[in-house]
Amino acid sequence: MRFFKICYYPTPTHNQYIASGIAIYYYRCKKCKFIFIKAFDDFSNEEFQKYIYNDDYIVFDLDYNTKRPMYICDMLTNNLFLSKHLNILDYGCGNGNLVKMLQKNGYNIKGYDPFSKKFNRIPKNKFNLIISFEVLEHTINPYKSLKQMYDFLSKDGFIIFSTLLQDKSIDELGVKWWYISPRNGHVSIYAKESIQAVLKQIDAKLQIKSFNQNLHIIFTENSKNSLYYLNNFLL
């Protein structure tokens, strides 16, 4: 299947979008259903910062600065009841607001994001929990990103991440589905089969389960000792 979409930009004074004149094509793997683009494959981090993650980015992702970090912090602390003994990495932490909120709640957490000047230093230690919210849809190389997360994990570690899986009507919706949007960096759109295919290449023992269509967990048999507080949800 071949998808097509025009990238839109807002006008300064109207809540409207005008065509940028740049055509962005989306493609879909027939086997694993992965939807992706090729237009940004050769982008450097500097080009992503210039054209996507610039000062106008907040216009296309209004919840980025405050609302989403507050919601995620509440979800992790009050719904998933994360232990404060965990050593946590926020992979793709952006501006670091979620890191700050969790640190204020007493969590041992660090941030990493290759597009952030403040958080672009690659961690050297291991973590028994990696969180990664609204990140995988932004990566042009899912294998590289998931493999890096895996390499940061301790032997008993696990990953909690979010990305919205494809709508059941994706064949009919195509790029009209609201989650597909190149201007806010949504360049990789997954079915569960897509993620499973990548994990199999990294380590055949990796498993994925989902809380819902947006929230997921990756773990192995070795992770179960660290997951005792999630038993009611998944195990």
Coordinates of N, CA, C and O in Angstrom, one line a residue, residues 64-224:
Y64 N 2.9 18.9 24.6 CA 4.3 18.5 24.8 C 4.9 19.1 26.1 O 5.6 18.3 26.8
N65 N 4.8 20.3 26.3 CA 5.5 21.0 27.4 C 5.0 20.5 28.8 O 5.8 20.2 29.7
T66 N 3.7 20.6 29.1 CA 3.2 20.4 30.4 C 2.2 19.3 30.6 O 2.3 18.5 31.4
K67 N 1.2 19.4 29.8 CA 0.0 18.5 30.0 C 0.4 17.0 29.9 O 0.0 16.2 30.8
R68 N 1.1 16.6 28.9 CA 1.5 15.2 28.7 C 2.4 14.8 29.8 O 2.2 13.7 30.4
P69 N 3.5 15.5 30.2 CA 4.4 15.1 31.3 C 3.6 14.9 32.6 O 3.9 14.0 33.3
M70 N 2.7 15.8 32.9 CA 1.9 15.7 34.1 C 1.0 14.5 34.1 O 0.9 13.8 35.1
Y71 N 0.4 14.2 33.0 CA -0.4 13.0 32.8 C 0.4 11.7 33.0 O 0.0 10.8 33.7
I72 N 1.6 11.7 32.4 CA 2.4 10.5 32.4 C 2.9 10.3 33.9 O 3.0 9.2 34.4
C73 N 3.3 11.4 34.5 CA 3.8 11.3 35.9 C 2.8 10.7 36.8 O 3.0 9.8 37.6
D74 N 1.5 11.2 36.6 CA 0.4 10.7 37.5 C 0.1 9.3 37.2 O -0.1 8.5 38.1
M75 N 0.2 8.9 35.9 CA -0.1 7.5 35.5 C 1.0 6.5 36.1 O 0.6 5.5 36.6
L76 N 2.2 6.9 36.0 CA 3.3 6.1 36.5 C 3.3 5.9 38.0 O 3.5 4.8 38.6
T77 N 3.0 7.0 38.7 CA 3.0 7.0 40.2 C 1.8 6.5 40.8 O 1.8 5.8 41.8
N78 N 0.6 6.8 40.2 CA -0.7 6.5 40.9 C -1.4 5.4 40.3 O -2.4 4.9 40.9
N79 N -1.1 5.0 39.1 CA -1.7 3.8 38.4 C -0.9 2.6 38.3 O -1.3 1.5 38.6
L80 N 0.4 2.8 37.9 CA 1.3 1.7 37.8 C 2.1 1.5 39.1 O 2.8 0.4 39.3
F81 N 2.1 2.4 40.0 CA 2.7 2.3 41.3 C 4.2 1.9 41.2 O 4.7 1.0 41.8
L82 N 5.0 2.7 40.4 CA 6.4 2.3 40.2 C 7.1 2.4 41.5 O 7.0 3.4 42.2
S83 N 8.0 1.4 41.7 CA 8.8 1.4 42.9 C 9.9 2.5 42.8 O 10.5 2.7 41.7
K84 N 10.1 3.2 43.9 CA 11.2 4.3 43.9 C 12.6 3.7 44.0 O 13.6 4.4 44.0
H85 N 12.7 2.3 44.1 CA 14.0 1.7 44.1 C 14.5 1.4 42.7 O 15.7 1.0 42.6
L86 N 13.7 1.6 41.7 CA 14.1 1.4 40.3 C 15.1 2.5 39.9 O 14.9 3.7 40.2
N87 N 16.0 2.1 39.1 CA 16.9 3.0 38.4 C 16.4 3.2 37.0 O 16.4 2.3 36.2
I88 N 15.9 4.4 36.7 CA 15.1 4.7 35.5 C 15.8 5.6 34.5 O 16.5 6.6 34.9
L89 N 15.6 5.3 33.2 CA 16.0 6.2 32.2 C 14.8 6.6 31.3 O 14.0 5.7 30.9
D90 N 14.6 7.9 31.1 CA 13.6 8.4 30.2 C 14.3 8.6 28.9 O 15.0 9.5 28.6
Y91 N 14.0 7.6 28.0 CA 14.6 7.6 26.6 C 13.8 8.5 25.7 O 12.6 8.2 25.5
G92 N 14.4 9.5 25.1 CA 13.7 10.4 24.3 C 13.0 11.4 25.2 O 11.8 11.7 25.0
C93 N 13.7 12.0 26.2 CA 13.0 12.8 27.2 C 12.7 14.2 26.8 O 12.0 14.9 27.5
G94 N 13.1 14.6 25.6 CA 12.7 15.9 25.1 C 13.3 17.0 26.0 O 14.5 17.1 26.2
N95 N 12.4 17.9 26.5 CA 12.9 19.0 27.3 C 13.1 18.6 28.8 O 13.5 19.4 29.6
G96 N 12.9 17.4 29.1 CA 13.2 16.9 30.5 C 12.1 17.2 31.5 O 12.4 16.9 32.7
N97 N 11.0 17.7 31.1 CA 10.0 18.0 32.1 C 9.5 16.8 32.9 O 9.2 16.9 34.1
L98 N 9.3 15.7 32.2 CA 8.9 14.5 33.0 C 9.9 14.0 33.9 O 9.6 13.6 35.0
V99 N 11.2 14.1 33.5 CA 12.3 13.7 34.4 C 12.2 14.6 35.7 O 12.3 14.1 36.8
K100 N 12.1 15.9 35.5 CA 12.0 16.8 36.7 C 10.8 16.4 37.6 O 11.0 16.4 38.8
M101 N 9.7 16.1 37.0 CA 8.5 15.8 37.8 C 8.7 14.5 38.6 O 8.3 14.4 39.8
L102 N 9.3 13.5 38.0 CA 9.5 12.2 38.7 C 10.6 12.4 39.7 O 10.5 11.8 40.8
Q103 N 11.6 13.2 39.4 CA 12.6 13.4 40.4 C 12.0 14.1 41.7 O 12.4 13.8 42.8
K104 N 11.1 15.0 41.5 CA 10.5 15.7 42.6 C 9.6 14.7 43.4 O 9.4 15.0 44.6
N105 N 9.2 13.7 42.8 CA 8.4 12.6 43.4 C 9.3 11.6 44.1 O 8.8 10.5 44.6
G106 N 10.6 11.8 44.0 CA 11.5 10.9 44.7 C 12.1 9.7 43.9 O 12.7 8.8 44.4
Y107 N 11.9 9.8 42.6 CA 12.4 8.7 41.7 C 13.8 9.0 41.3 O 14.2 10.1 41.0
N108 N 14.6 7.9 41.1 CA 16.0 7.9 40.6 C 15.9 7.8 39.1 O 15.8 6.7 38.6
I109 N 15.9 8.9 38.4 CA 15.7 8.9 37.0 C 16.6 9.9 36.3 O 16.9 11.0 36.8
K110 N 17.1 9.5 35.1 CA 17.9 10.3 34.2 C 17.2 10.4 32.9 O 16.4 9.5 32.5
G111 N 17.6 11.4 32.1 CA 17.1 11.6 30.8 C 18.1 11.4 29.7 O 19.3 11.8 29.9
Y112 N 17.7 10.9 28.5 CA 18.5 10.9 27.3 C 17.7 11.2 26.1 O 16.6 10.7 25.9
D113 N 18.2 12.1 25.3 CA 17.5 12.5 24.0 C 18.6 13.1 23.1 O 19.2 14.1 23.3
P114 N 18.8 12.4 21.9 CA 19.8 12.8 21.0 C 19.5 14.2 20.4 O 20.4 14.8 19.8
F115 N 18.2 14.7 20.4 CA 17.9 16.0 19.9 C 17.9 17.1 20.9 O 17.6 18.2 20.6
S116 N 18.3 16.8 22.1 CA 18.4 17.8 23.2 C 19.8 18.1 23.5 O 20.6 17.2 23.8
K117 N 20.2 19.3 23.5 CA 21.6 19.7 23.9 C 21.8 19.4 25.3 O 23.0 19.1 25.7
K118 N 20.8 19.4 26.2 CA 21.0 19.2 27.6 C 21.0 17.7 27.9 O 21.7 17.3 28.9
F119 N 20.4 16.9 27.1 CA 20.3 15.5 27.5 C 20.9 14.5 26.4 O 20.5 13.3 26.3
N120 N 21.8 15.0 25.5 CA 22.2 14.2 24.4 C 23.5 13.4 24.8 O 24.0 12.7 23.9
R121 N 23.9 13.4 26.0 CA 25.0 12.5 26.4 C 24.6 11.1 26.6 O 23.6 10.8 27.4
I122 N 25.2 10.2 25.9 CA 24.8 8.8 26.0 C 25.1 8.2 27.4 O 26.2 8.3 27.8
P123 N 24.1 7.6 28.0 CA 24.3 7.0 29.4 C 25.3 5.9 29.3 O 25.4 5.1 28.3
K124 N 26.1 5.7 30.3 CA 27.1 4.7 30.4 C 26.7 3.5 31.3 O 27.2 2.4 31.2
N125 N 25.7 3.8 32.2 CA 25.3 2.7 33.1 C 24.1 2.0 32.6 O 23.5 2.4 31.6
K126 N 23.7 1.0 33.4 CA 22.5 0.2 33.0 C 21.3 0.6 33.9 O 21.4 1.1 35.0
F127 N 20.1 0.3 33.4 CA 18.9 0.7 34.1 C 17.9 -0.5 34.1 O 17.8 -1.3 33.1
N128 N 17.2 -0.6 35.2 CA 16.2 -1.7 35.3 C 14.8 -1.3 34.9 O 13.9 -2.1 34.8
L129 N 14.7 0.0 34.5 CA 13.5 0.4 33.8 C 13.8 1.5 32.9 O 14.5 2.5 33.2
I130 N 13.3 1.4 31.6 CA 13.4 2.5 30.6 C 12.0 2.9 30.3 O 11.2 2.0 30.0
I131 N 11.7 4.1 30.4 CA 10.4 4.6 29.9 C 10.7 5.5 28.6 O 11.7 6.1 28.5
S132 N 9.7 5.4 27.7 CA 9.9 6.1 26.4 C 8.5 6.4 25.9 O 7.8 5.5 25.3
F133 N 8.1 7.6 26.1 CA 6.7 8.0 25.8 C 6.7 8.9 24.6 O 7.4 9.9 24.5
E134 N 5.8 8.5 23.6 CA 5.7 9.2 22.4 C 7.0 9.4 21.7 O 7.4 10.6 21.3
V135 N 7.8 8.4 21.5 CA 9.1 8.4 20.9 C 9.2 7.6 19.7 O 9.7 8.0 18.7
L136 N 8.8 6.3 19.7 CA 9.0 5.4 18.6 C 8.4 5.9 17.3 O 8.9 5.5 16.3
E137 N 7.3 6.6 17.4 CA 6.7 7.1 16.1 C 7.6 8.2 15.5 O 7.4 8.5 14.4
H138 N 8.5 8.7 16.3 CA 9.4 9.8 15.8 C 10.7 9.2 15.2 O 11.5 10.0 14.6
T139 N 11.0 8.0 15.4 CA 12.3 7.5 14.9 C 12.2 6.9 13.5 O 11.3 6.2 13.2
I140 N 13.2 7.3 12.7 CA 13.3 6.7 11.4 C 13.9 5.4 11.3 O 13.9 4.7 10.3
N141 N 14.5 4.9 12.4 CA 15.1 3.6 12.5 C 14.7 2.9 13.8 O 15.4 2.9 14.8
P142 N 13.5 2.3 13.8 CA 13.0 1.6 15.0 C 13.9 0.6 15.6 O 14.1 0.4 16.8
Y143 N 14.6 -0.2 14.7 CA 15.6 -1.2 15.2 C 16.7 -0.5 16.0 O 17.0 -1.0 17.1
K144 N 17.2 0.6 15.5 CA 18.3 1.2 16.2 C 17.9 1.8 17.5 O 18.6 1.6 18.5
S145 N 16.7 2.4 17.6 CA 16.2 2.9 18.8 C 15.9 1.9 19.9 O 16.3 2.0 21.0
L146 N 15.2 0.8 19.4 CA 14.8 -0.2 20.4 C 16.1 -1.0 20.8 O 16.2 -1.4 22.0
K147 N 17.0 -1.2 19.9 CA 18.3 -1.9 20.2 C 19.1 -1.1 21.3 O 19.7 -1.6 22.2
Q148 N 19.1 0.2 21.1 CA 19.8 1.1 22.1 C 19.1 1.0 23.4 O 19.8 0.9 24.5
M149 N 17.8 1.0 23.5 CA 17.1 0.9 24.7 C 17.5 -0.5 25.4 O 17.7 -0.6 26.6
Y150 N 17.4 -1.5 24.6 CA 17.8 -2.9 25.1 C 19.2 -2.9 25.6 O 19.4 -3.5 26.7
D151 N 20.1 -2.2 25.0 CA 21.5 -2.2 25.4 C 21.7 -1.4 26.8 O 22.6 -1.7 27.5
F152 N 20.8 -0.5 27.0 CA 20.8 0.2 28.3 C 20.2 -0.5 29.4 O 20.3 -0.1 30.6
L153 N 19.5 -1.6 29.2 CA 18.8 -2.4 30.2 C 19.7 -3.3 31.0 O 20.6 -3.9 30.5
S154 N 19.4 -3.4 32.3 CA 20.1 -4.4 33.1 C 19.4 -5.8 32.8 O 18.4 -5.8 32.1
K155 N 20.0 -6.9 33.3 CA 19.5 -8.2 32.9 C 18.0 -8.4 33.3 O 17.3 -9.2 32.7
D156 N 17.6 -7.8 34.4 CA 16.3 -7.9 34.9 C 15.4 -6.7 34.5 O 14.3 -6.5 35.1
G157 N 15.9 -5.9 33.5 CA 15.2 -4.7 33.2 C 14.0 -4.9 32.3 O 13.8 -6.0 31.7
F158 N 13.2 -3.8 32.2 CA 12.0 -3.9 31.3 C 11.8 -2.4 30.8 O 12.3 -1.5 31.3
I159 N 11.0 -2.3 29.7 CA 10.7 -1.1 29.1 C 9.2 -0.8 29.1 O 8.4 -1.7 28.7
I160 N 8.8 0.4 29.5 CA 7.4 0.8 29.4 C 7.4 2.0 28.3 O 8.2 2.9 28.5
F161 N 6.6 1.8 27.3 CA 6.6 2.9 26.3 C 5.2 3.1 25.7 O 4.3 2.3 25.9
S162 N 5.1 4.2 25.0 CA 3.8 4.5 24.4 C 4.0 4.8 22.9 O 5.0 5.4 22.5
T163 N 3.2 4.3 22.1 CA 3.0 4.7 20.7 C 1.7 4.1 20.3 O 1.3 3.0 20.7
L164 N 0.9 4.9 19.6 CA -0.5 4.4 19.3 C -0.4 3.5 18.1 O 0.0 3.8 17.0
L165 N -0.9 2.3 18.3 CA -1.0 1.3 17.3 C -2.0 1.6 16.2 O -3.0 2.4 16.5
Q166 N -1.8 1.1 15.0 CA -2.7 1.5 13.9 C -4.2 1.3 14.2 O -4.5 0.2 14.8
D167 N -5.0 2.2 13.8 CA -6.4 2.1 13.8 C -6.9 0.8 13.0 O -6.3 0.5 12.0
K168 N -7.9 0.2 13.5 CA -8.5 -1.0 12.8 C -8.9 -0.6 11.4 O -9.0 -1.5 10.5
S169 N -9.2 0.6 11.2 CA -9.7 1.0 9.8 C -8.6 1.7 9.0 O -8.9 2.5 8.1
I170 N -7.4 1.4 9.3 CA -6.3 2.1 8.7 C -6.3 1.9 7.2 O -5.9 2.8 6.4
D171 N -6.7 0.8 6.7 CA -6.8 0.5 5.2 C -7.7 1.5 4.5 O -7.4 2.0 3.4
E172 N -8.8 1.9 5.2 CA -9.7 2.9 4.6 C -9.3 4.3 4.9 O -9.4 5.2 4.1
L173 N -8.7 4.5 6.1 CA -8.3 5.9 6.5 C -7.1 6.4 5.8 O -7.0 7.5 5.4
G174 N -6.1 5.5 5.6 CA -4.8 5.9 5.1 C -4.2 7.0 5.9 O -4.3 7.1 7.1
V175 N -3.7 8.0 5.2 CA -3.1 9.1 5.9 C -4.1 10.1 6.4 O -3.7 11.2 7.0
K176 N -5.3 9.9 6.3 CA -6.3 10.7 6.9 C -6.4 10.4 8.4 O -7.1 11.2 9.2
W177 N -5.8 9.3 8.8 CA -5.8 9.0 10.3 C -5.0 10.1 11.0 O -3.9 10.4 10.6
W178 N -5.6 10.6 12.1 CA -5.0 11.8 12.7 C -3.6 11.6 13.2 O -2.8 12.6 13.3
Y179 N -3.2 10.4 13.5 CA -1.9 10.1 14.1 C -0.7 10.2 13.1 O 0.4 10.3 13.5
I180 N -1.1 10.1 11.9 CA -0.1 10.2 10.8 C 0.1 11.6 10.4 O -0.8 12.3 9.9
S181 N 1.3 12.2 10.8 CA 1.6 13.6 10.6 C 3.1 13.9 10.5 O 3.7 13.8 11.5
P182 N 3.6 14.1 9.3 CA 5.1 14.3 9.2 C 5.6 15.6 9.9 O 6.7 15.6 10.4
R183 N 4.7 16.7 10.0 CA 5.3 17.9 10.6 C 5.5 17.8 12.1 O 6.4 18.4 12.6
N184 N 4.8 16.9 12.8 CA 5.1 16.8 14.2 C 6.0 15.5 14.4 O 6.2 15.1 15.5
G185 N 6.6 15.0 13.3 CA 7.6 14.0 13.4 C 7.1 12.6 13.5 O 7.9 11.7 13.8
H186 N 5.8 12.3 13.2 CA 5.3 11.0 13.3 C 5.6 10.3 11.9 O 4.8 10.3 11.0
V187 N 6.8 9.7 11.9 CA 7.3 9.1 10.7 C 7.2 7.6 10.7 O 7.5 6.9 9.6
S188 N 7.0 6.9 11.8 CA 6.9 5.5 11.9 C 5.6 5.1 12.7 O 5.5 5.5 13.8
I189 N 4.8 4.4 12.0 CA 3.5 4.0 12.5 C 3.4 2.5 12.6 O 3.5 1.8 11.6
Y190 N 3.0 2.0 13.8 CA 3.2 0.5 14.0 C 1.9 -0.2 14.2 O 0.9 0.3 14.7
A191 N 1.9 -1.4 13.7 CA 1.0 -2.5 14.2 C 1.7 -3.3 15.2 O 3.0 -3.2 15.3
K192 N 1.0 -4.1 16.0 CA 1.8 -4.9 17.0 C 2.8 -5.8 16.3 O 3.9 -6.0 16.8
E193 N 2.4 -6.3 15.1 CA 3.3 -7.2 14.4 C 4.6 -6.5 14.0 O 5.6 -7.1 13.9
S194 N 4.5 -5.2 13.8 CA 5.7 -4.4 13.4 C 6.7 -4.4 14.6 O 7.9 -4.6 14.4
I195 N 6.2 -4.1 15.8 CA 7.1 -4.1 16.9 C 7.7 -5.5 17.2 O 8.8 -5.6 17.5
Q196 N 6.8 -6.5 17.1 CA 7.3 -7.8 17.4 C 8.4 -8.3 16.4 O 9.3 -8.9 16.8
A197 N 8.2 -7.8 15.2 CA 9.3 -8.2 14.2 C 10.6 -7.6 14.5 O 11.7 -8.2 14.4
V198 N 10.6 -6.3 15.0 CA 11.9 -5.7 15.4 C 12.5 -6.3 16.6 O 13.7 -6.6 16.7
L199 N 11.6 -6.6 17.6 CA 12.1 -7.2 18.9 C 12.7 -8.6 18.6 O 13.7 -9.0 19.2
K200 N 12.2 -9.3 17.6 CA 12.7 -10.7 17.3 C 14.1 -10.6 16.7 O 14.9 -11.4 17.0
Q201 N 14.4 -9.5 16.0 CA 15.7 -9.3 15.5 C 16.7 -8.9 16.6 O 17.9 -9.2 16.5
I202 N 16.2 -8.3 17.7 CA 17.1 -7.8 18.7 C 17.4 -9.0 19.7 O 18.6 -9.3 20.0
D203 N 16.4 -9.7 20.1 CA 16.5 -10.8 21.1 C 15.2 -11.6 21.0 O 14.1 -11.0 21.4
A204 N 15.3 -12.8 20.6 CA 14.1 -13.7 20.5 C 13.3 -13.9 21.8 O 12.2 -14.2 21.8
K205 N 14.0 -13.6 22.9 CA 13.3 -13.8 24.2 C 12.5 -12.6 24.6 O 11.8 -12.7 25.6
L206 N 12.6 -11.5 23.9 CA 11.8 -10.3 24.3 C 10.4 -10.5 24.0 O 10.0 -11.0 22.9
Q207 N 9.5 -10.1 24.9 CA 8.1 -10.2 24.8 C 7.5 -8.8 24.9 O 8.0 -7.9 25.5
I208 N 6.3 -8.6 24.3 CA 5.6 -7.4 24.4 C 4.1 -7.7 24.8 O 3.5 -8.6 24.2
K209 N 3.6 -6.9 25.7 CA 2.2 -6.9 26.1 C 1.7 -5.5 26.2 O 2.5 -4.6 26.4
S210 N 0.4 -5.3 26.0 CA -0.1 -4.0 26.0 C -1.1 -3.8 27.1 O -2.0 -4.6 27.4
F211 N -1.1 -2.6 27.7 CA -2.2 -2.1 28.6 C -3.4 -1.8 27.8 O -4.5 -2.0 28.2
N212 N -3.1 -1.1 26.6 CA -4.2 -0.7 25.7 C -3.5 -0.4 24.4 O -2.4 -0.8 24.2
Q213 N -4.2 0.3 23.5 CA -3.6 0.5 22.1 C -2.4 1.5 22.1 O -1.7 1.5 21.2
N214 N -2.2 2.2 23.2 CA -1.2 3.2 23.3 C 0.0 2.9 24.2 O 1.1 3.3 24.0
L215 N -0.3 2.1 25.3 CA 0.7 1.8 26.3 C 1.1 0.4 26.3 O 0.3 -0.5 26.4
H216 N 2.5 0.2 26.3 CA 3.0 -1.2 26.1 C 4.2 -1.4 27.1 O 4.8 -0.5 27.6
I217 N 4.5 -2.7 27.2 CA 5.7 -3.1 28.0 C 6.4 -4.2 27.3 O 5.9 -5.1 26.7
I218 N 7.8 -4.1 27.4 CA 8.7 -5.1 26.8 C 9.5 -5.7 27.9 O 10.0 -5.0 28.8
F219 N 9.6 -7.0 28.0 CA 10.2 -7.7 29.1 C 10.7 -9.1 28.6 O 10.4 -9.5 27.5
T220 N 11.5 -9.7 29.5 CA 11.9 -11.1 29.3 C 11.5 -11.8 30.6 O 11.0 -11.3 31.5
E221 N 11.8 -13.1 30.6 CA 11.6 -13.9 31.8 C 12.4 -13.4 33.0 O 12.0 -13.4 34.1
N222 N 13.6 -12.8 32.7 CA 14.4 -12.3 33.7 C 13.8 -11.0 34.4 O 14.2 -10.6 35.5
S223 N 12.9 -10.4 33.7 CA 12.3 -9.1 34.2 C 11.2 -9.3 35.2 O 10.9 -8.4 35.9
K224 N 10.8 -10.6 35.4 CA 9.6 -10.8 36.2 C 9.8 -10.4 37.6 O 8.8 -10.0 38.3

